[in-house]
GROMACS .gro file of C-alpha atoms in nm:
model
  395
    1UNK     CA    1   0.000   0.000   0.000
    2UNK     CA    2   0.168   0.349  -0.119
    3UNK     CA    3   0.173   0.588   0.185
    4UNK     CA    4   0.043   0.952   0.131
    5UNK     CA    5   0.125   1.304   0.264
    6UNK     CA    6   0.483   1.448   0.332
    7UNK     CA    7   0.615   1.137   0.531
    8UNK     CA    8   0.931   0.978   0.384
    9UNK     CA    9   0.961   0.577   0.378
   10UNK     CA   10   1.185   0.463   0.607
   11UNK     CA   11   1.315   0.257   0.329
   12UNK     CA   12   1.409   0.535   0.154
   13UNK     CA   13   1.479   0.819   0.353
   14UNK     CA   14   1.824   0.660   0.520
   15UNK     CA   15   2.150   0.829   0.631
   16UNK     CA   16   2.470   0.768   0.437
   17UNK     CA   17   2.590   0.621   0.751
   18UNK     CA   18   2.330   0.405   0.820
   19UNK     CA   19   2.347   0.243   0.420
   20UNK     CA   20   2.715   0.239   0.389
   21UNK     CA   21   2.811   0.128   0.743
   22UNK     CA   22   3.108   0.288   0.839
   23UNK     CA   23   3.181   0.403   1.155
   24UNK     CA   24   2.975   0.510   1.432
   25UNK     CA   25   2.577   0.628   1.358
   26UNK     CA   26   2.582   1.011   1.357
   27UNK     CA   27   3.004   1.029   1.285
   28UNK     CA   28   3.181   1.108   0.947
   29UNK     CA   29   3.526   0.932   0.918
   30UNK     CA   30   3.706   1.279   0.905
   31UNK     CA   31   3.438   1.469   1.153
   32UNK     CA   32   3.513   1.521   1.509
   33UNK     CA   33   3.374   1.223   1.724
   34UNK     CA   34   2.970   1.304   1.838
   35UNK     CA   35   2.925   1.567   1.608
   36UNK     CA   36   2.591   1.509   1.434
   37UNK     CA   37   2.546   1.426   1.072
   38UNK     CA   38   2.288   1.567   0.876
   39UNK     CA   39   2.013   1.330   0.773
   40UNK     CA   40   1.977   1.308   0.357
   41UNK     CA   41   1.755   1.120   0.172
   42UNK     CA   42   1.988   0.957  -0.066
   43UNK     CA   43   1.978   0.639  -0.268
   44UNK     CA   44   2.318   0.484  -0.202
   45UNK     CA   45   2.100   0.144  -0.271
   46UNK     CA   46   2.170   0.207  -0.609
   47UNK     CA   47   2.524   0.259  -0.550
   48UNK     CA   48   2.591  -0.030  -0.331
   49UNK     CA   49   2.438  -0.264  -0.618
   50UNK     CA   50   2.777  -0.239  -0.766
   51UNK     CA   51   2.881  -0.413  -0.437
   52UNK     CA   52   2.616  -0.697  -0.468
   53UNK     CA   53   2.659  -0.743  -0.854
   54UNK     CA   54   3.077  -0.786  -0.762
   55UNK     CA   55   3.161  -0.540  -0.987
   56UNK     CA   56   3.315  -0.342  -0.658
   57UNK     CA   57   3.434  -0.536  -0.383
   58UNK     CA   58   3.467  -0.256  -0.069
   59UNK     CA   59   3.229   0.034  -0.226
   60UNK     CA   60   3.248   0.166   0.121
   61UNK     CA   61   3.574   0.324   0.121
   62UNK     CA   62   3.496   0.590  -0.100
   63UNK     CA   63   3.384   0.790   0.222
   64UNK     CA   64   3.804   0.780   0.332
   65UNK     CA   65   3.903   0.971   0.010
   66UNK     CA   66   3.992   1.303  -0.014
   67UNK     CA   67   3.974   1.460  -0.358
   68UNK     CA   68   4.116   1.800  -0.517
   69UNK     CA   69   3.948   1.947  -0.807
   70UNK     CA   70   4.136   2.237  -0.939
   71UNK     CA   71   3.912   2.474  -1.198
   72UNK     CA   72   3.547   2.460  -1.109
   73UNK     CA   73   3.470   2.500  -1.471
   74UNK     CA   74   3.227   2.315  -1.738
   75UNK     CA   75   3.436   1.983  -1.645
   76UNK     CA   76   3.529   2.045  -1.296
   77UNK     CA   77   3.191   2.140  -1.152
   78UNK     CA   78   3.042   1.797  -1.314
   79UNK     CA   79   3.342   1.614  -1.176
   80UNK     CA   80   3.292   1.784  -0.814
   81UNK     CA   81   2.903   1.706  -0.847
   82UNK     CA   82   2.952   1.356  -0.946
   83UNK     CA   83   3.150   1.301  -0.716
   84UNK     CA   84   2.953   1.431  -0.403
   85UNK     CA   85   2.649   1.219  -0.561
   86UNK     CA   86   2.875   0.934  -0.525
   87UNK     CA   87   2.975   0.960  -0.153
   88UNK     CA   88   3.343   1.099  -0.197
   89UNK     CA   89   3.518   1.178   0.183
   90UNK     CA   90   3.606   1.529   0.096
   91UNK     CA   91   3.658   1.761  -0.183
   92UNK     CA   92   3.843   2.058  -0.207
   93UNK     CA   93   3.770   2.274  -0.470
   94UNK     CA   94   4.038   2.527  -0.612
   95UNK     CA   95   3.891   2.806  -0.862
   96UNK     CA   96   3.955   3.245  -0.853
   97UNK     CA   97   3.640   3.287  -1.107
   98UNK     CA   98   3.348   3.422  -1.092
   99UNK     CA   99   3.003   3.316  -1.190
  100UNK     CA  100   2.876   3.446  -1.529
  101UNK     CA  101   2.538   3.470  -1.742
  102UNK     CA  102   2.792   3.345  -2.018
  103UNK     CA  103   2.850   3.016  -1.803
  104UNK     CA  104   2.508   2.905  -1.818
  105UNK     CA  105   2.523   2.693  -2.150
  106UNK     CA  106   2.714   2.498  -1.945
  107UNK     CA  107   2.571   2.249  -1.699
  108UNK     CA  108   2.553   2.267  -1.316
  109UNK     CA  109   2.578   2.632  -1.242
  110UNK     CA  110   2.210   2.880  -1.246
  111UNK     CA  111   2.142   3.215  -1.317
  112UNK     CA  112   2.084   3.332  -0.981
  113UNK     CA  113   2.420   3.244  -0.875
  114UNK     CA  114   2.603   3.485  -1.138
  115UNK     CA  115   2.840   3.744  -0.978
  116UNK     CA  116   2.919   3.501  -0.671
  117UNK     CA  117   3.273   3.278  -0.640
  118UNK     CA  118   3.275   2.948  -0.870
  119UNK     CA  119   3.406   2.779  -0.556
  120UNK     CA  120   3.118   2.955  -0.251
  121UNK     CA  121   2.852   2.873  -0.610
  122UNK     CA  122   2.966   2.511  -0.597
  123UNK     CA  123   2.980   2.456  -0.211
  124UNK     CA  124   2.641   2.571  -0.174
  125UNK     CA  125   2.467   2.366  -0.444
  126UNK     CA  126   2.677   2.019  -0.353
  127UNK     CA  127   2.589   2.077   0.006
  128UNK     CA  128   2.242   2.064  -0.039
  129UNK     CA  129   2.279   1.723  -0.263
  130UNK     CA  130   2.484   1.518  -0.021
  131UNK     CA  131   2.592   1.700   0.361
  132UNK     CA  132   2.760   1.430   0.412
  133UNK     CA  133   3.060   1.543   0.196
  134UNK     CA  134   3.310   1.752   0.388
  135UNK     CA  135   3.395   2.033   0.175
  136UNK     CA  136   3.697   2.306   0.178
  137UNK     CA  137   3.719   2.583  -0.108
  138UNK     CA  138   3.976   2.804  -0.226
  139UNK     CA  139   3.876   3.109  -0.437
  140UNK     CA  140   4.263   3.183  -0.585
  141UNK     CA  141   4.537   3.180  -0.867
  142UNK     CA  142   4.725   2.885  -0.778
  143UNK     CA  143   4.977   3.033  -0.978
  144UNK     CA  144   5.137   3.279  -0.828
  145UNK     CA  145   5.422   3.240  -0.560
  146UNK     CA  146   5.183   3.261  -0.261
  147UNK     CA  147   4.933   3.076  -0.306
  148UNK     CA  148   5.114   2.814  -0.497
  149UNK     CA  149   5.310   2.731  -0.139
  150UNK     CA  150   4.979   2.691  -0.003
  151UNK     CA  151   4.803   2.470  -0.270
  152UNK     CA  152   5.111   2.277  -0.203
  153UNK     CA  153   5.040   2.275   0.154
  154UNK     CA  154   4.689   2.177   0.112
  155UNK     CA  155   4.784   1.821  -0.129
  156UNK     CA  156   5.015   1.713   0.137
  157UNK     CA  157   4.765   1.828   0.481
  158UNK     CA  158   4.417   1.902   0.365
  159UNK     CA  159   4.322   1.473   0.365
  160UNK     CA  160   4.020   1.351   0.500
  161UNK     CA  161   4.232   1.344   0.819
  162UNK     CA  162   4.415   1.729   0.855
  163UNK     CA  163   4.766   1.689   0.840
  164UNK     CA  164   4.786   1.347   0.598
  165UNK     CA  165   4.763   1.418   0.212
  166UNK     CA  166   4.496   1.373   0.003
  167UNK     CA  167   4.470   1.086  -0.202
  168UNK     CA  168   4.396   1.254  -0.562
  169UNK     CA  169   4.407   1.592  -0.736
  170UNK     CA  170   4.206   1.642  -1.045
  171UNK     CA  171   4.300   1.901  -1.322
  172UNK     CA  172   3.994   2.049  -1.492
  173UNK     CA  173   4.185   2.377  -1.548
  174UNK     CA  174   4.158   2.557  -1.924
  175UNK     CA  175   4.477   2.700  -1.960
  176UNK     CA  176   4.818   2.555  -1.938
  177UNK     CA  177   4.982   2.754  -1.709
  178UNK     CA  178   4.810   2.631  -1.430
  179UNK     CA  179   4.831   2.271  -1.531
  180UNK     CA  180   5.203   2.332  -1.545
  181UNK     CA  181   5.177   2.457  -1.190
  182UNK     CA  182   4.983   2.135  -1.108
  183UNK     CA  183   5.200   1.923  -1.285
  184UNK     CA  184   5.489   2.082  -1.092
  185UNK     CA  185   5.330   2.044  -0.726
  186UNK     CA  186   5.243   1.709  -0.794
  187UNK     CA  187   5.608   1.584  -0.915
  188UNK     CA  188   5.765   1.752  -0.596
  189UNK     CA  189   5.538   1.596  -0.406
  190UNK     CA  190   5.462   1.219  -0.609
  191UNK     CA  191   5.130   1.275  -0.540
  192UNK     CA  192   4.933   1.134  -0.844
  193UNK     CA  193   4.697   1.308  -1.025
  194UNK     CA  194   4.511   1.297  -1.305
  195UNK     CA  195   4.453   1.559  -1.602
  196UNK     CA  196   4.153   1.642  -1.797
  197UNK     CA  197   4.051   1.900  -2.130
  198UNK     CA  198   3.839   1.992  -2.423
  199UNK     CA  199   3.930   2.131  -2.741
  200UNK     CA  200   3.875   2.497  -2.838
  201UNK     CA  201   3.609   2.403  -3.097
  202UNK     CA  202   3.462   2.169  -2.807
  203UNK     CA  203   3.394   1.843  -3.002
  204UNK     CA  204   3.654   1.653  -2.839
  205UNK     CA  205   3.842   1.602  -2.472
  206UNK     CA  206   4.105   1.367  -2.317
  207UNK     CA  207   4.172   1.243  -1.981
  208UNK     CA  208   4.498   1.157  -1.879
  209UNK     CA  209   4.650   0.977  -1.529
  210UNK     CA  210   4.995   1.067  -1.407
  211UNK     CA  211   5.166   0.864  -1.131
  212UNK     CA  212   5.497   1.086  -1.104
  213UNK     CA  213   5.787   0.865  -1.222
  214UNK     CA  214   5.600   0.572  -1.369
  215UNK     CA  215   5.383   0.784  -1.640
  216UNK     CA  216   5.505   1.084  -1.821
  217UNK     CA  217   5.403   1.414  -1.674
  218UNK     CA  218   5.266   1.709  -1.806
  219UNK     CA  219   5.631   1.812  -1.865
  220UNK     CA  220   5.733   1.526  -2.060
  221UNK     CA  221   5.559   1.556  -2.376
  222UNK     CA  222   5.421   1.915  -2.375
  223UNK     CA  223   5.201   2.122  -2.619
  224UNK     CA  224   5.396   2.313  -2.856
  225UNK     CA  225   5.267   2.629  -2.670
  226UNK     CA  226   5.474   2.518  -2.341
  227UNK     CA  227   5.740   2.333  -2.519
  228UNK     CA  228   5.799   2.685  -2.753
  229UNK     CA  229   5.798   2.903  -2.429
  230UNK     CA  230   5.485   3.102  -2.602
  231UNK     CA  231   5.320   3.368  -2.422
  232UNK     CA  232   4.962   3.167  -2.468
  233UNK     CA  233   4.768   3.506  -2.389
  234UNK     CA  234   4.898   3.615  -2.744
  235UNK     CA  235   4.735   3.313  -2.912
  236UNK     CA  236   4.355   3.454  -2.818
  237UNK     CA  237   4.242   3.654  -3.110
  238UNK     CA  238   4.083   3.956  -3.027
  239UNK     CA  239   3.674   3.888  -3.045
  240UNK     CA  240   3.709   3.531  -3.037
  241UNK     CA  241   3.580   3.309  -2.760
  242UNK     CA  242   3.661   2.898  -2.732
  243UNK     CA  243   3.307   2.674  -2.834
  244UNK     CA  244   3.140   2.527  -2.522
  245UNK     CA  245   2.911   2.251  -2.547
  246UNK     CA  246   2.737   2.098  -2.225
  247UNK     CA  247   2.726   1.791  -2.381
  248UNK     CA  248   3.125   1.740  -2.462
  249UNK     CA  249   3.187   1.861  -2.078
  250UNK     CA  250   2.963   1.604  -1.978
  251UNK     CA  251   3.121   1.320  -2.136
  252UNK     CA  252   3.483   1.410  -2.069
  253UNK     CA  253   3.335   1.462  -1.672
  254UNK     CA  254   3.208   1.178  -1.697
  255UNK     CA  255   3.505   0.950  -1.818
  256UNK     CA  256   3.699   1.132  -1.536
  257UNK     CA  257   3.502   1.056  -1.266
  258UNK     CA  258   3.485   0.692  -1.384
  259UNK     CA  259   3.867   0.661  -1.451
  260UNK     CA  260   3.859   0.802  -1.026
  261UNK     CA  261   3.667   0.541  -0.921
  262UNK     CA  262   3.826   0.258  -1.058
  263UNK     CA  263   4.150   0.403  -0.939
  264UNK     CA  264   4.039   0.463  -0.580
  265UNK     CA  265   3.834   0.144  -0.537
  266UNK     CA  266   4.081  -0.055  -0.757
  267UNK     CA  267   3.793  -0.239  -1.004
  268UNK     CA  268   3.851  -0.268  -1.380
  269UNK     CA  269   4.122  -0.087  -1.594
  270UNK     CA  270   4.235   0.262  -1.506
  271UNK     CA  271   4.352   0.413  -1.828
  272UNK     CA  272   4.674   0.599  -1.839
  273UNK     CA  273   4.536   0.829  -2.113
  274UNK     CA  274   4.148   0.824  -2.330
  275UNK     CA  275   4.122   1.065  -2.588
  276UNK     CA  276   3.706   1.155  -2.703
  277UNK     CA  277   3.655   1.263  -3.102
  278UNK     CA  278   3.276   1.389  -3.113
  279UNK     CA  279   3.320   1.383  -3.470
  280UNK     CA  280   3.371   1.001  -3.523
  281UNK     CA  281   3.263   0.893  -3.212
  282UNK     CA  282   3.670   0.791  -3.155
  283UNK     CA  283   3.814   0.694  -2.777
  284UNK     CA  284   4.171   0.636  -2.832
  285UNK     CA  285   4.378   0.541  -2.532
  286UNK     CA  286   4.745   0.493  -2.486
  287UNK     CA  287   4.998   0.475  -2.187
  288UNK     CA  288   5.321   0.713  -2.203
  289UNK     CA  289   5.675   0.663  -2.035
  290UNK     CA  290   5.806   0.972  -1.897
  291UNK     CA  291   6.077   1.123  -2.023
  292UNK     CA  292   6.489   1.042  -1.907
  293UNK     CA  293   6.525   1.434  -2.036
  294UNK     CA  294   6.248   1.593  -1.892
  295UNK     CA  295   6.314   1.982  -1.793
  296UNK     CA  296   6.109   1.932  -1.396
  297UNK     CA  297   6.393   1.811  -1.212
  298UNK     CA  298   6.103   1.656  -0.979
  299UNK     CA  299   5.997   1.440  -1.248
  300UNK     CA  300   6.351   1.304  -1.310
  301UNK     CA  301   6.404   1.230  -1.010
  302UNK     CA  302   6.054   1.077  -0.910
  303UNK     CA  303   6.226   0.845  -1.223
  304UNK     CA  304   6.494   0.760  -1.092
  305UNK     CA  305   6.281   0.657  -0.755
  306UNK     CA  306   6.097   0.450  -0.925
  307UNK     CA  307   6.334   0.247  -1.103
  308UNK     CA  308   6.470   0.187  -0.763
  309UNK     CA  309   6.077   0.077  -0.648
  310UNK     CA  310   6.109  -0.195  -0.939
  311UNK     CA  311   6.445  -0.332  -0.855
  312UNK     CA  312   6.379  -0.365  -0.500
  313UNK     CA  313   6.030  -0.555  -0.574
  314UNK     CA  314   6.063  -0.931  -0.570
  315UNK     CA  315   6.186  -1.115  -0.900
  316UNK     CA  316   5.868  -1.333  -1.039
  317UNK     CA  317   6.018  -1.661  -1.282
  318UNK     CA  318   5.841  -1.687  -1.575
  319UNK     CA  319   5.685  -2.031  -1.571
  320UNK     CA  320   5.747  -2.178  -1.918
  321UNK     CA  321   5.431  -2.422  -2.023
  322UNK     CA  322   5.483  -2.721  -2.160
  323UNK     CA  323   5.343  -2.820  -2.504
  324UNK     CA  324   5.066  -3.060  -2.500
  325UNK     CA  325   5.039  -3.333  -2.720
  326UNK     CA  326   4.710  -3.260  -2.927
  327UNK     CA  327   4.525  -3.612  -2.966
  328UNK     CA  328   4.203  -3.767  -2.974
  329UNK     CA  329   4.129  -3.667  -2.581
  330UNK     CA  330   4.201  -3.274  -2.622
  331UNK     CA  331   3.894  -3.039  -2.538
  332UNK     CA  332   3.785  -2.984  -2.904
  333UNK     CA  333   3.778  -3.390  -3.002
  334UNK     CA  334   4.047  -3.338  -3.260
  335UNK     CA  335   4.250  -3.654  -3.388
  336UNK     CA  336   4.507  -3.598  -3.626
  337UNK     CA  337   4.541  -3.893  -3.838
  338UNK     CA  338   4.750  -4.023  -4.154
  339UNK     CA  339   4.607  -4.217  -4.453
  340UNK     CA  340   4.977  -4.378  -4.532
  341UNK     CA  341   5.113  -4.603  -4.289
  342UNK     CA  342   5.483  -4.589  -4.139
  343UNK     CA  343   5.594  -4.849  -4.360
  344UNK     CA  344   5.446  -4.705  -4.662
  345UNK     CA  345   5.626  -4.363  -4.579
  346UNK     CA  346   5.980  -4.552  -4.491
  347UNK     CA  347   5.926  -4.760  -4.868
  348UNK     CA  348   5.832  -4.461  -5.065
  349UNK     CA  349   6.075  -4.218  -4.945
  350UNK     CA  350   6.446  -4.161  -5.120
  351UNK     CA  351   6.757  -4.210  -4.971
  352UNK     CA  352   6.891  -4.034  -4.724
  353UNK     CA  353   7.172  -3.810  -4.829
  354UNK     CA  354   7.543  -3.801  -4.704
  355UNK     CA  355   7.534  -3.477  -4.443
  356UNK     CA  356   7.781  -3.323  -4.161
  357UNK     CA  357   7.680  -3.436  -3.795
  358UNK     CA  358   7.378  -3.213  -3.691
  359UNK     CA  359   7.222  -3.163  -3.992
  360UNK     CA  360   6.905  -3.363  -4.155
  361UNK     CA  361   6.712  -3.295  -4.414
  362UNK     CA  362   6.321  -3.150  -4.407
  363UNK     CA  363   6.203  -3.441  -4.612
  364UNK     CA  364   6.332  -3.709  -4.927
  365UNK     CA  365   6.234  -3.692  -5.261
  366UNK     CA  366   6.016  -3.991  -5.338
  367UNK     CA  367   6.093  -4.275  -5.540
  368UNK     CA  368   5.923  -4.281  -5.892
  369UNK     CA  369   5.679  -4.557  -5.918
  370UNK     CA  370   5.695  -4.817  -6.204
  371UNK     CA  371   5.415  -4.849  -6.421
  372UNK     CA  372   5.228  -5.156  -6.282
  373UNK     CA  373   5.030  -5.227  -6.599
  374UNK     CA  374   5.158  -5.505  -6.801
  375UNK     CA  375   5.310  -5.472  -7.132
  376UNK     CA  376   5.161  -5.607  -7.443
  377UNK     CA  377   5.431  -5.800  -7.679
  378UNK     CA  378   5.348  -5.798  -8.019
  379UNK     CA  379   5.543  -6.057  -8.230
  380UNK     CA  380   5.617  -6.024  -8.598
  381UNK     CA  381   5.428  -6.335  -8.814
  382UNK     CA  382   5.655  -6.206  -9.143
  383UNK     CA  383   5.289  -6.155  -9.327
  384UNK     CA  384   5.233  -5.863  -9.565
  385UNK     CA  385   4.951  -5.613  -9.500
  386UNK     CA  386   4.789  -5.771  -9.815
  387UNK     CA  387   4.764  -6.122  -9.676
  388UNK     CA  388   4.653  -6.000  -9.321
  389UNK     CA  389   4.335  -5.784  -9.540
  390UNK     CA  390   4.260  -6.095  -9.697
  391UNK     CA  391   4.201  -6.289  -9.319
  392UNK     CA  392   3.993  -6.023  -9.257
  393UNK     CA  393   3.743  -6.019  -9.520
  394UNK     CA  394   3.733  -6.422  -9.501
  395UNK     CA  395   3.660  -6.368  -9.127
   0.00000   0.00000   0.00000
C-alpha cells in the first residue's frame, strides 16, 4: 500500500551512515567524534548494487578519500558534483572565477548564482545534494608564488584526516599555465593526479593519469605552446571566444570521474590516457613513459625513484608451459590422423643423403613408381599387309 502526505519511507529516507556502514551512527570518518550528521535522503541502494553485482568489492571506502578538483569549470563542476552524488570523503575545490550569465550553456551552475565565487557557487549547491561530503574551497590563482606554497600545503595536509595528504588531485583547469603549476606540485610531491581538457572548438576532450615517475608528466611531452615558451595570452584573437558545449563537458566529466573510481576502489582498468573525437565517435587510449630528459627536475628524479621501487620488488620466474600433445582426448575432439602407414612412408621415401653431424634434411624426394600395368608384346608373323586384309574379309 503506497503511503500519502509528506512522510518519507523509512526505506528510503536513510543516512549515508546508516546504508554504507562505516563508523559510528551520527560520525563522518574525518568529523570530530559526536558531532551530528545531517540526515539526507539519498539512494546509495543504487550505488551499493555495484557491491552486490561484484563489480566493486569494498564500495564503502569511498567515504576515506579526499579529492582535489582544481578549476570549477564546465568539467570540474560535473566532476565535483559527481563526485559528491557518489559519496566521496572530501573535496576541495580550487577556482579564482566568478560566476557568469555566459557560463550558463554549461551544466551545473544557475542564473541566480552569477556574480558570486565558482568555488562559494559550488559549495552551496553540492551541500544541499549530499551533507555528508566535507567540503573546503579556495577562491585563488594557484599560480602565483603565494598561493602556490599553499596549494602545495593543502595536497600534502588538507586529507580527510588534517595533516595526511589527500589521495587525488584532479585538473579540470583551461589553460596551461596552471596545469604546469599542477603538474609541478604534484612531481615535488609524487602525489598522483590525473589531467583532464576539451578542445577549443569543443567536439573533443582527453583524460589523462599521471603517477609521477612511472607515467610521463605534463612536462614530458608538452604542447607546442609550453614546449615553444609562447606567451599563450597572445594566441587569443581579439573577439574570439573557445566553443562550449554541455554535452562534450559532460562526457569528458564523466570519463573522469569513472577513470577516479576505478583508481580509488581498484575495479577494472584505469587508463593511463582516453582521448574523445565527437566527430567520429573515436576513444583512443594509450599509456606514455616519462621522459629520461624531462626539464622538472622533480619528475627526473621521481624516475629515478621508481626504477629503484622496481628493482627492489621481488623477481617473479616466468613459468614456461609445456606443449601438449594434441590427440584424440584434447577439449575440441580433434585426432590428427594419416592415410599412409609408417611403412608405406619408410618404402616410398628416397635415400637419405650423405650430411655433416647435426644436420638432416626437411624431407626425401620420393621414389618414382613403375608403371604396374603389363606390357603387351606384339610378335612379328613375317605376313604382308595384303595377306593379313585378306584374313579379314574371309573372317
Amino acid at each position: 500500500m503506497q503511503g500519502t502526505g509528506n512522510r518519507s519511507s523509512p526505506a528510503r529516507c536513510l543516512t549515508a551512515g546508516n546504508i554504507l556502514g562505516l563508523g559510528k551512527i551520527g560520525t563522518h570518518p574525518g568529523r570530530k567524534e559526536g558531532k551530528p550528521k545531517a540526515r539526507i535522503c539519498f539512494c546509495w541502494s543504487r550505488l551499493m548494487a555495484l557491491k552486490r553485482m561484484g563489480i566493486v568489492s569494498d564500495y564503502e571506502k569511498i567515504r576515506t578519500f579526499a579529492v582535489a578538483v582544481v578549476g570549477v569549470g564546465g568539467v570540474g563542476s560535473v566532476t565535483a558534483e559527481m563526485l559528491t552524488r557518489c559519496g566521496i570523503g572530501k573535496l576541495l575545490l580550487f577556482d579564482y572565477d566568478k560566476v557568469e550569465l555566459a557560463n550558463m550553456n554549461r551544466l551545473f551552475f544557475q542564473p541566480h548564482q552569477a556574480g558570486l565565487s565558482k568555488v562559494q557557487a559550488a559549495e552551496h549547491t553540492l551541500r544541499n545534494i549530499n551533507p555528508d561530503v566535507l567540503f573546503e574551497v579556495h577562491n585563488y590563482n594557484i599560480t602565483t608564488v603565494e598561493n602556490f606554497q599553499h596549494f602545495m600545503d593543502r595536497i600534502s595536509n588538507g586529507g580527510l584526516e588534517e595533516g595526511k595528504p589527500i589521495d587525488l588531485v584532479l585538473s579540470c583547469v583551461d589553460n596551461f599555465e596552471a596545469r604546469m603549476a599542477i603538474n609541478t606540485a604534484c612531481n615535488e610531491l609524487g602525489q598522483t593526479w590525473m589531467e583532464s581538457g576539451v578542445s577549443e572548438n569543443a567536439v573533443s576532450g582527453h583524460i589523462q593519469l599521471i603517477i609521477p615517475g612511472e607515467s610521463a608528466c605534463f612536462a614530458c611531452a608538452p604542447p607546442l605552446v609550453v614546449a615553444a615558451n609562447i606567451d599563450e595570452k597572445t594566441l587569443k584573437r581579439e573577439g574570439v571566444c573557445a566553443a562550449s558545449l554541455p554535452t562534450t563537458m559532460g562526457v569528458v566529466a564523466g570519463i573522469l570521474v569513472q577513470n577516479v573510481l576505478k583508481f580509488l576502489l581498484n575495479f577494472g582498468t584505469v587508463s593511463f590516457y582516453l582521448g574523445y573525437n565527437a566527430m567520429q565517435d573515436f576513444f583512443p587510449t594509450m599509456s606514455m613513459k616519462p621522459n629520461p630528459q624531462c626539464d622538472d627536475r622533480n619528475c627526473r628524479k621521481q624516475q629515478e625513484e621508481y626504477k629503484k621501487k622496481v628493482v627492489a620488488l621481488p623477481k617473479q620466474e616466468a613459468v614456461q608451459e609445456e606443449d601438449k600433445i594434441i590427440h584424440e582426448d584434447n577439449e575440441w575432439g580433434i585426432e590428427l590422423v594419416s592415410e599412409v602407414s609408417e611403412e608405406e612412408l619408410k618404402n616410398s621415401s628416397g635415400p637419405v643423403p650423405e650430411l655433416p653431424e647435426g644436420i638432416t634434411v626437411a624431407y626425401t624426394i620420393p621414389k618414382k613408381q613403375e608403371d604396374s600395368v603389363p606390357q603387351v608384346t606384339v610378335e612379328d608373323s613375317g605376313e604382308s599387309l595384303e595377306d593379313l586384309m585378306a584374313k579379314m574379309k574371309n573372317m
